[in-house]
Amino acid sequence: MDTVTVEASADASVEGLAKPFAGGQVARGGRVGLLGQQDLMDTPFQLTSYTNTLIRDQQAKSVGEVLLNDPAVRSARGYGNFQEIYMLRGQPMYSDDIAYNGLYGLLPRQYVASEFFERVEVLHGASAFLNGAAPGGSNLGGAINLVPKRASNEALSRVDLGVQSGGQVSASVDLSRRFGPDNNTGVRLNAVRRDGGTAIDGESRGLTALGLGLDWRSRDVRVSADLGYQDDKLKGARPNLTPAADFIPAVPDNKTNYAQPWTYSNAKDLFATARAEWDLSDQVTAWAAGGLKRGKEENSLASPTMVDRSGMANTGRFDNSREDDVKTGEIGLRARFATGAVQHQVVASASWFAHEERNAWAMFTGGNFPINIYDPVGSARPATNLGSGNLSDPLRAGVDKLQSYALADTLSFHDDRVLLTLGLRHQSIEQNSFSNATDLQTGSYKKSATTPVVGLVFKATPALSLYGNYVEGLVKGEVAPTSAGNLPVLNAGQVFSPYRAKQKEVGVKWQQGGLGATAALYTMDKPVSYVQNQVFGEFGTQRYRGLELNVFGEPVKGLRVLGGVTFADAKLKTTAGGLYQGNNAIGVPRRQLTLGGDWDVPGVQGLALNARLIHTSSQYANAANTLNVKGWTRTDLGVRYMMDIGNDRLLTLRARVDNLFDKQYWASVGGYPGSNYLVQSTPRTFALSASVDF
């Protein structure tokens, strides 16, 4: 057998992980859907891949905390719960639409612990062709792929201990080994336990997560697999807040918690994936991948709706139980050949996805009980008097099936200086709805659509690439929610047909020495759905236009920079009766800025300081544009110190404070379509950790 050099490969691919860019905070490229691993300068899309070095140095505990570094992304909340939603280019990306090693629907829905992934790859812009339609019904503004951890050549034994404001403590282990001839077999085990309060009064979280990554390689075959388990428990977590129709409330003190003490949100998930590649020849590679997930959630929620400016709000009780079963897979073939002077990289793939959701809910409708968000006092838990299904044994609510077939060709001209990508994906979406009280089918449809892609890259110089693309987004039809603002939705459960969004983008990418920069100009049109007069439906279209500027790298030795600025213009292009036509879209700031720096202190070996500035301009909280949420700026600081403590042991001490000046602001508004939830800023939070590698 030929000698095989093994690196930390995430997807059993011959390319392995993209190399880190100068400074190590981002990579030189990443996965671009079915096109596979691509260098940043070779792809006609905007892609950022955040590395594990950045994740560990910032003590990031979730996907949302990693994405604080992306100027085009801001976090919001899901439908009445604590699900992380990531707003990219003004569009929501649900946490259950994050891909794991290229497969949708496998990760926990509401929160994903950082111990599961090596990198966070963020593709900016529509991606129906590249990734297929996201099964949860989002990702029009971009896509996120989490790269699982793999064993590298060097053995690793790492123990981490940490504590943060509120008394939450954490402990984790990370073990990595390679075995067999030429180290062809790898095992990576991660385990973490977090428990205790947060910086918000009365809020606590307990989390247990286990991740096992396996891989095996021969000369022509590569196989990898992952097994993950997460048990996440929230108690008394501060909820979203729905503003009144005529005012935005003043922001309470950051530590204030207007949750009811009896509220909770528990989620437990078990998932597994496998991926294999086989080199049929030097020019042709076949691959196959598959995954399974079983998830279970239980919630008892109470989200306030504002009544008056004194802080009075009405809240209620909403309980739900949910179970999810997911099966997904893909197969594909990748070939390289030439026709005359033109080089081709052709990719053909087929994918499928099946999801069964079972749920039940119950709520209190006997009149809301009041609370003051500035001086909250807990109330007794009211009895529910309206519901559907059995909370202890939920029945089917929906069964979704997605299938797609894709074909693409990347043509290379003039010594690879011009790259033209052409492709089509045919996608079918089947949705079946059921009564969760009787298990009887209440509706179904099956629709299909073909989405194209055209991408062009011109490498003007080795350091400068110009690009453009036309690509579409496709999402399944939305389901009308049960309630909005504590009022029932009259057409709750109605399933709408899929819709697509059309995007055009041009940009430039530059890399010289240790510094890189990108610029992207885009426009996108999409239908919009929301609740109007207690009815959920598609009531118009929105147009999104924007400019993104990013910078990254190590311009001088020992100084690393990462960040950028985005400018967005999101308008209601058409609305019901033309009432709000030309107004700004809910929850889309016109300006977002993130700028971070990491500096090795001269003369003190192992000591580094880092800082991050995050700014978000004002945003509208209703379609009439009469409610406006003020802009905000947040500052984060950190320090780390690395030392050799003997016997081949490395100790790393880290300290961090987020929201240094304890700024009080509404961090986001909107999030889930049709809502205008307000999510409050977190208090000043201190975090300390120590890790030992041995």
mmCIF file of C-alpha atoms in Angstrom, residues 183-451:
data_model
loop_
_atom_site.group_PDB
_atom_site.id
_atom_site.type_symbol
_atom_site.label_atom_id
_atom_site.label_comp_id
_atom_site.label_asym_id
_atom_site.label_seq_id
_atom_site.Cartn_x
_atom_site.Cartn_y
_atom_site.Cartn_z
ATOM 1 C CA ASN A 183 -2.213 5.621 10.790
ATOM 2 C CA ASN A 184 -5.078 4.907 8.408
ATOM 3 C CA THR A 185 -7.732 4.692 11.181
ATOM 4 C CA GLY A 186 -8.739 7.632 13.377
ATOM 5 C CA VAL A 187 -10.901 8.048 16.478
ATOM 6 C CA ARG A 188 -11.987 11.404 17.979
ATOM 7 C CA LEU A 189 -14.072 11.593 21.162
ATOM 8 C CA ASN A 190 -15.522 14.785 22.655
ATOM 9 C CA ALA A 191 -17.587 15.035 25.839
ATOM 10 C CA VAL A 192 -18.846 18.124 27.691
ATOM 11 C CA ARG A 193 -20.996 18.905 30.709
ATOM 12 C CA ARG A 194 -22.215 22.420 31.581
ATOM 13 C CA ASP A 195 -24.473 23.251 34.498
ATOM 14 C CA GLY A 196 -25.561 26.247 36.534
ATOM 15 C CA GLY A 197 -26.914 29.772 36.327
ATOM 16 C CA THR A 198 -26.221 32.463 33.748
ATOM 17 C CA ALA A 199 -25.625 36.196 34.064
ATOM 18 C CA ILE A 200 -29.425 36.696 33.841
ATOM 19 C CA ASP A 201 -31.187 36.441 37.201
ATOM 20 C CA GLY A 202 -32.972 33.157 37.755
ATOM 21 C CA GLU A 203 -31.928 31.616 34.421
ATOM 22 C CA SER A 204 -30.066 28.297 34.338
ATOM 23 C CA ARG A 205 -28.855 25.787 31.761
ATOM 24 C CA GLY A 206 -27.678 22.208 31.957
ATOM 25 C CA LEU A 207 -26.093 20.574 28.927
ATOM 26 C CA THR A 208 -24.555 17.180 28.256
ATOM 27 C CA ALA A 209 -23.033 16.430 24.864
ATOM 28 C CA LEU A 210 -21.060 13.502 23.441
ATOM 29 C CA GLY A 211 -19.520 13.286 19.987
ATOM 30 C CA LEU A 212 -17.621 10.390 18.396
ATOM 31 C CA GLY A 213 -15.879 10.748 15.036
ATOM 32 C CA LEU A 214 -14.327 7.829 13.118
ATOM 33 C CA ASP A 215 -12.435 7.672 9.827
ATOM 34 C CA TRP A 216 -10.547 5.114 7.758
ATOM 35 C CA ARG A 217 -8.476 5.523 4.591
ATOM 36 C CA SER A 218 -6.829 3.389 1.967
ATOM 37 C CA ARG A 219 -5.301 4.459 -1.304
ATOM 38 C CA ASP A 220 -8.637 4.620 -3.167
ATOM 39 C CA VAL A 221 -11.327 4.553 -0.460
ATOM 40 C CA ARG A 222 -12.102 6.944 2.383
ATOM 41 C CA VAL A 223 -14.808 6.412 4.998
ATOM 42 C CA SER A 224 -15.924 8.553 7.956
ATOM 43 C CA ALA A 225 -18.742 8.347 10.500
ATOM 44 C CA ASP A 226 -20.112 10.391 13.397
ATOM 45 C CA LEU A 227 -22.318 9.693 16.381
ATOM 46 C CA GLY A 228 -23.697 12.544 18.491
ATOM 47 C CA TYR A 229 -25.859 12.962 21.592
ATOM 48 C CA GLN A 230 -27.029 16.214 23.200
ATOM 49 C CA ASP A 231 -29.281 16.787 26.207
ATOM 50 C CA ASP A 232 -30.029 20.498 26.720
ATOM 51 C CA LYS A 233 -32.172 21.801 29.597
ATOM 52 C CA LEU A 234 -33.199 25.439 30.114
ATOM 53 C CA LYS A 235 -35.047 26.608 33.230
ATOM 54 C CA GLY A 236 -36.507 30.064 33.752
ATOM 55 C CA ALA A 237 -34.887 31.338 30.548
ATOM 56 C CA ARG A 238 -35.715 34.947 29.665
ATOM 57 C CA PRO A 239 -38.275 34.835 26.831
ATOM 58 C CA ASN A 240 -38.916 36.878 23.719
ATOM 59 C CA LEU A 241 -41.087 39.973 24.104
ATOM 60 C CA THR A 242 -43.811 41.093 21.691
ATOM 61 C CA PRO A 243 -44.167 44.916 21.501
ATOM 62 C CA ALA A 244 -47.492 46.718 21.605
ATOM 63 C CA ALA A 245 -48.921 48.117 18.398
ATOM 64 C CA ASP A 246 -47.911 51.706 19.172
ATOM 65 C CA PHE A 247 -44.594 51.687 21.075
ATOM 66 C CA ILE A 248 -41.293 49.914 21.715
ATOM 67 C CA PRO A 249 -40.691 49.569 25.469
ATOM 68 C CA ALA A 250 -37.590 50.933 27.152
ATOM 69 C CA VAL A 251 -35.004 48.191 27.682
ATOM 70 C CA PRO A 252 -34.986 46.719 31.210
ATOM 71 C CA ASP A 253 -31.801 46.167 33.165
ATOM 72 C CA ASN A 254 -29.804 43.434 31.466
ATOM 73 C CA LYS A 255 -29.995 41.077 34.445
ATOM 74 C CA THR A 256 -33.760 41.397 34.778
ATOM 75 C CA ASN A 257 -35.628 38.203 33.992
ATOM 76 C CA TYR A 258 -39.318 38.438 33.097
ATOM 77 C CA ALA A 259 -39.634 34.677 32.696
ATOM 78 C CA GLN A 260 -42.091 32.793 34.836
ATOM 79 C CA PRO A 261 -40.133 30.575 37.266
ATOM 80 C CA TRP A 262 -42.047 27.473 36.140
ATOM 81 C CA THR A 263 -41.075 27.789 32.471
ATOM 82 C CA TYR A 264 -38.617 25.368 30.939
ATOM 83 C CA SER A 265 -37.365 24.023 27.613
ATOM 84 C CA ASN A 266 -35.826 20.566 27.337
ATOM 85 C CA ALA A 267 -34.396 19.025 24.172
ATOM 86 C CA LYS A 268 -32.709 15.665 23.694
ATOM 87 C CA ASP A 269 -31.180 14.506 20.397
ATOM 88 C CA LEU A 270 -29.350 11.445 19.087
ATOM 89 C CA PHE A 271 -27.899 11.503 15.563
ATOM 90 C CA ALA A 272 -25.497 9.554 13.344
ATOM 91 C CA THR A 273 -23.896 10.104 9.940
ATOM 92 C CA ALA A 274 -21.639 8.171 7.565
ATOM 93 C CA ARG A 275 -19.831 9.217 4.389
ATOM 94 C CA ALA A 276 -17.637 7.309 1.914
ATOM 95 C CA GLU A 277 -15.664 8.067 -1.243
ATOM 96 C CA TRP A 278 -14.237 5.659 -3.816
ATOM 97 C CA ASP A 279 -11.759 6.677 -6.509
ATOM 98 C CA LEU A 280 -12.926 4.668 -9.514
ATOM 99 C CA SER A 281 -9.969 6.058 -11.470
ATOM 100 C CA ASP A 282 -7.611 9.001 -11.354
ATOM 101 C CA GLN A 283 -10.364 11.131 -12.900
ATOM 102 C CA VAL A 284 -13.598 9.744 -11.420
ATOM 103 C CA THR A 285 -14.730 9.595 -7.773
ATOM 104 C CA ALA A 286 -18.027 8.259 -6.424
ATOM 105 C CA TRP A 287 -19.453 9.126 -3.020
ATOM 106 C CA ALA A 288 -22.358 8.230 -0.756
ATOM 107 C CA ALA A 289 -23.557 9.671 2.552
ATOM 108 C CA GLY A 290 -26.422 9.100 4.943
ATOM 109 C CA GLY A 291 -27.733 10.150 8.332
ATOM 110 C CA LEU A 292 -30.363 9.484 11.009
ATOM 111 C CA LYS A 293 -31.745 11.585 13.868
ATOM 112 C CA ARG A 294 -34.190 11.139 16.709
ATOM 113 C CA GLY A 295 -35.110 14.291 18.617
ATOM 114 C CA LYS A 296 -37.467 15.008 21.488
ATOM 115 C CA GLU A 297 -38.523 18.368 22.959
ATOM 116 C CA GLU A 298 -40.720 19.454 25.855
ATOM 117 C CA ASN A 299 -41.518 23.078 26.646
ATOM 118 C CA SER A 300 -43.630 25.159 28.974
ATOM 119 C CA LEU A 301 -43.418 28.765 27.789
ATOM 120 C CA ALA A 302 -44.787 32.180 28.742
ATOM 121 C CA SER A 303 -43.882 35.043 26.405
ATOM 122 C CA PRO A 304 -45.079 38.552 27.407
ATOM 123 C CA THR A 305 -46.895 40.987 25.115
ATOM 124 C CA MET A 306 -46.582 44.675 26.059
ATOM 125 C CA VAL A 307 -49.640 46.586 27.271
ATOM 126 C CA ASP A 308 -48.386 50.033 28.304
ATOM 127 C CA ARG A 309 -45.206 52.074 28.711
ATOM 128 C CA SER A 310 -45.045 51.499 32.456
ATOM 129 C CA GLY A 311 -43.813 47.988 31.696
ATOM 130 C CA MET A 312 -47.092 46.129 32.122
ATOM 131 C CA ALA A 313 -47.433 43.115 29.856
ATOM 132 C CA ASN A 314 -49.757 40.179 29.480
ATOM 133 C CA THR A 315 -48.396 36.678 29.440
ATOM 134 C CA GLY A 316 -49.937 33.250 29.317
ATOM 135 C CA ARG A 317 -48.937 29.628 29.182
ATOM 136 C CA PHE A 318 -48.130 27.512 26.148
ATOM 137 C CA ASP A 319 -46.915 23.915 26.504
ATOM 138 C CA ASN A 320 -45.806 21.691 23.692
ATOM 139 C CA SER A 321 -44.227 18.310 23.147
ATOM 140 C CA ARG A 322 -42.455 17.366 19.931
ATOM 141 C CA GLU A 323 -40.658 14.337 18.499
ATOM 142 C CA ASP A 324 -38.696 14.252 15.234
ATOM 143 C CA ASP A 325 -37.417 11.352 13.141
ATOM 144 C CA VAL A 326 -35.140 12.177 10.217
ATOM 145 C CA LYS A 327 -33.571 10.008 7.514
ATOM 146 C CA THR A 328 -31.430 11.539 4.806
ATOM 147 C CA GLY A 329 -28.849 10.566 2.219
ATOM 148 C CA GLU A 330 -27.091 11.419 -1.016
ATOM 149 C CA ILE A 331 -25.034 9.731 -3.729
ATOM 150 C CA GLY A 332 -22.861 11.352 -6.338
ATOM 151 C CA LEU A 333 -20.192 11.119 -8.989
ATOM 152 C CA ARG A 334 -17.421 13.616 -9.692
ATOM 153 C CA ALA A 335 -15.303 13.482 -12.871
ATOM 154 C CA ARG A 336 -12.497 15.512 -14.431
ATOM 155 C CA PHE A 337 -11.728 15.539 -18.156
ATOM 156 C CA ALA A 338 -10.773 17.860 -21.016
ATOM 157 C CA THR A 339 -12.348 18.799 -24.333
ATOM 158 C CA GLY A 340 -9.607 20.430 -26.317
ATOM 159 C CA ALA A 341 -8.211 23.345 -24.323
ATOM 160 C CA VAL A 342 -11.166 23.384 -21.893
ATOM 161 C CA GLN A 343 -10.975 21.489 -18.592
ATOM 162 C CA HIS A 344 -14.190 20.165 -17.021
ATOM 163 C CA GLN A 345 -15.175 19.177 -13.500
ATOM 164 C CA VAL A 346 -18.582 17.516 -13.737
ATOM 165 C CA VAL A 347 -20.684 16.610 -10.713
ATOM 166 C CA ALA A 348 -23.898 14.590 -10.665
ATOM 167 C CA SER A 349 -25.812 13.844 -7.465
ATOM 168 C CA ALA A 350 -29.100 12.609 -6.078
ATOM 169 C CA SER A 351 -30.381 13.303 -2.575
ATOM 170 C CA TRP A 352 -33.387 12.450 -0.451
ATOM 171 C CA PHE A 353 -34.778 13.516 2.905
ATOM 172 C CA ALA A 354 -37.651 12.238 5.057
ATOM 173 C CA HIS A 355 -38.926 13.832 8.264
ATOM 174 C CA GLU A 356 -41.781 12.784 10.514
ATOM 175 C CA GLU A 357 -42.870 15.276 13.163
ATOM 176 C CA ARG A 358 -45.116 14.356 16.067
ATOM 177 C CA ASN A 359 -46.392 17.051 18.377
ATOM 178 C CA ALA A 360 -49.033 18.115 20.851
ATOM 179 C CA TRP A 361 -49.808 21.421 22.524
ATOM 180 C CA ALA A 362 -51.873 22.958 25.295
ATOM 181 C CA MET A 363 -52.438 26.571 26.356
ATOM 182 C CA PHE A 364 -54.184 28.750 28.916
ATOM 183 C CA THR A 365 -56.885 30.946 27.366
ATOM 184 C CA GLY A 366 -58.848 32.028 30.414
ATOM 185 C CA GLY A 367 -57.442 35.571 30.330
ATOM 186 C CA ASN A 368 -53.771 36.512 30.401
ATOM 187 C CA PHE A 369 -52.101 37.229 33.734
ATOM 188 C CA PRO A 370 -50.106 40.480 34.005
ATOM 189 C CA ILE A 371 -46.411 41.029 34.619
ATOM 190 C CA ASN A 372 -44.204 44.126 34.742
ATOM 191 C CA ILE A 373 -41.001 43.647 32.765
ATOM 192 C CA TYR A 374 -39.129 46.214 34.914
ATOM 193 C CA ASP A 375 -40.148 44.648 38.232
ATOM 194 C CA PRO A 376 -41.247 41.093 37.426
ATOM 195 C CA VAL A 377 -42.970 38.899 39.972
ATOM 196 C CA GLY A 378 -43.681 35.251 39.321
ATOM 197 C CA SER A 379 -47.242 33.968 39.103
ATOM 198 C CA ALA A 380 -48.706 30.588 39.884
ATOM 199 C CA ARG A 381 -48.752 28.271 36.912
ATOM 200 C CA PRO A 382 -52.271 28.386 35.409
ATOM 201 C CA ALA A 383 -54.023 25.254 34.247
ATOM 202 C CA THR A 384 -54.336 24.779 30.486
ATOM 203 C CA ASN A 385 -57.847 24.734 29.041
ATOM 204 C CA LEU A 386 -57.253 24.424 25.289
ATOM 205 C CA GLY A 387 -55.047 22.067 23.344
ATOM 206 C CA SER A 388 -54.583 19.413 20.729
ATOM 207 C CA GLY A 389 -53.011 15.997 21.076
ATOM 208 C CA ASN A 390 -51.522 14.117 23.997
ATOM 209 C CA LEU A 391 -48.448 15.818 25.468
ATOM 210 C CA SER A 392 -47.127 12.543 26.860
ATOM 211 C CA ASP A 393 -47.669 10.627 23.597
ATOM 212 C CA PRO A 394 -47.766 13.045 20.636
ATOM 213 C CA LEU A 395 -49.173 11.879 17.304
ATOM 214 C CA ARG A 396 -48.135 12.813 13.783
ATOM 215 C CA ALA A 397 -48.446 16.425 12.734
ATOM 216 C CA GLY A 398 -46.484 16.335 9.500
ATOM 217 C CA VAL A 399 -44.454 14.134 7.175
ATOM 218 C CA ASP A 400 -42.112 15.839 4.705
ATOM 219 C CA LYS A 401 -40.222 14.185 1.866
ATOM 220 C CA LEU A 402 -37.691 15.924 -0.358
ATOM 221 C CA GLN A 403 -35.882 14.510 -3.377
ATOM 222 C CA SER A 404 -33.518 16.179 -5.812
ATOM 223 C CA TYR A 405 -31.229 15.481 -8.756
ATOM 224 C CA ALA A 406 -28.414 17.835 -9.688
ATOM 225 C CA LEU A 407 -25.884 18.173 -12.494
ATOM 226 C CA ALA A 408 -23.119 20.764 -12.754
ATOM 227 C CA ASP A 409 -20.062 21.450 -14.871
ATOM 228 C CA THR A 410 -17.242 23.831 -14.001
ATOM 229 C CA LEU A 411 -15.345 24.752 -17.147
ATOM 230 C CA SER A 412 -11.786 26.097 -16.927
ATOM 231 C CA PHE A 413 -10.286 28.327 -19.607
ATOM 232 C CA HIS A 414 -6.959 30.083 -20.153
ATOM 233 C CA ASP A 415 -4.870 28.072 -17.659
ATOM 234 C CA ASP A 416 -7.656 28.114 -15.031
ATOM 235 C CA ARG A 417 -7.866 31.908 -15.031
ATOM 236 C CA VAL A 418 -11.539 31.796 -16.115
ATOM 237 C CA LEU A 419 -13.938 29.411 -14.382
ATOM 238 C CA LEU A 420 -17.538 29.046 -15.540
ATOM 239 C CA THR A 421 -19.992 26.987 -13.468
ATOM 240 C CA LEU A 422 -23.312 25.872 -14.972
ATOM 241 C CA GLY A 423 -25.827 23.644 -13.258
ATOM 242 C CA LEU A 424 -29.421 22.579 -12.642
ATOM 243 C CA ARG A 425 -31.131 20.924 -9.681
ATOM 244 C CA HIS A 426 -34.598 19.396 -9.954
ATOM 245 C CA GLN A 427 -36.240 19.349 -6.525
ATOM 246 C CA SER A 428 -39.507 17.776 -5.430
ATOM 247 C CA ILE A 429 -41.123 18.660 -2.107
ATOM 248 C CA GLU A 430 -43.914 16.576 -0.638
ATOM 249 C CA GLN A 431 -45.727 17.717 2.507
ATOM 250 C CA ASN A 432 -48.392 15.799 4.380
ATOM 251 C CA SER A 433 -50.229 17.291 7.345
ATOM 252 C CA PHE A 434 -52.080 15.318 10.034
ATOM 253 C CA SER A 435 -54.324 16.063 12.959
ATOM 254 C CA ASN A 436 -52.230 15.506 16.048
ATOM 255 C CA ALA A 437 -55.435 14.690 17.914
ATOM 256 C CA THR A 438 -56.633 11.876 15.626
ATOM 257 C CA ASP A 439 -53.600 10.979 13.458
ATOM 258 C CA LEU A 440 -55.828 11.459 10.401
ATOM 259 C CA GLN A 441 -54.396 13.158 7.341
ATOM 260 C CA THR A 442 -55.732 16.685 6.841
ATOM 261 C CA GLY A 443 -53.864 17.774 3.729
ATOM 262 C CA SER A 444 -51.019 17.078 1.341
ATOM 263 C CA TYR A 445 -49.283 18.308 -1.761
ATOM 264 C CA LYS A 446 -46.314 17.462 -3.916
ATOM 265 C CA LYS A 447 -44.612 20.166 -5.933
ATOM 266 C CA SER A 448 -41.405 20.304 -7.905
ATOM 267 C CA ALA A 449 -39.146 23.001 -9.290
ATOM 268 C CA THR A 450 -35.899 23.254 -11.226
ATOM 269 C CA THR A 451 -33.396 25.800 -9.974
#
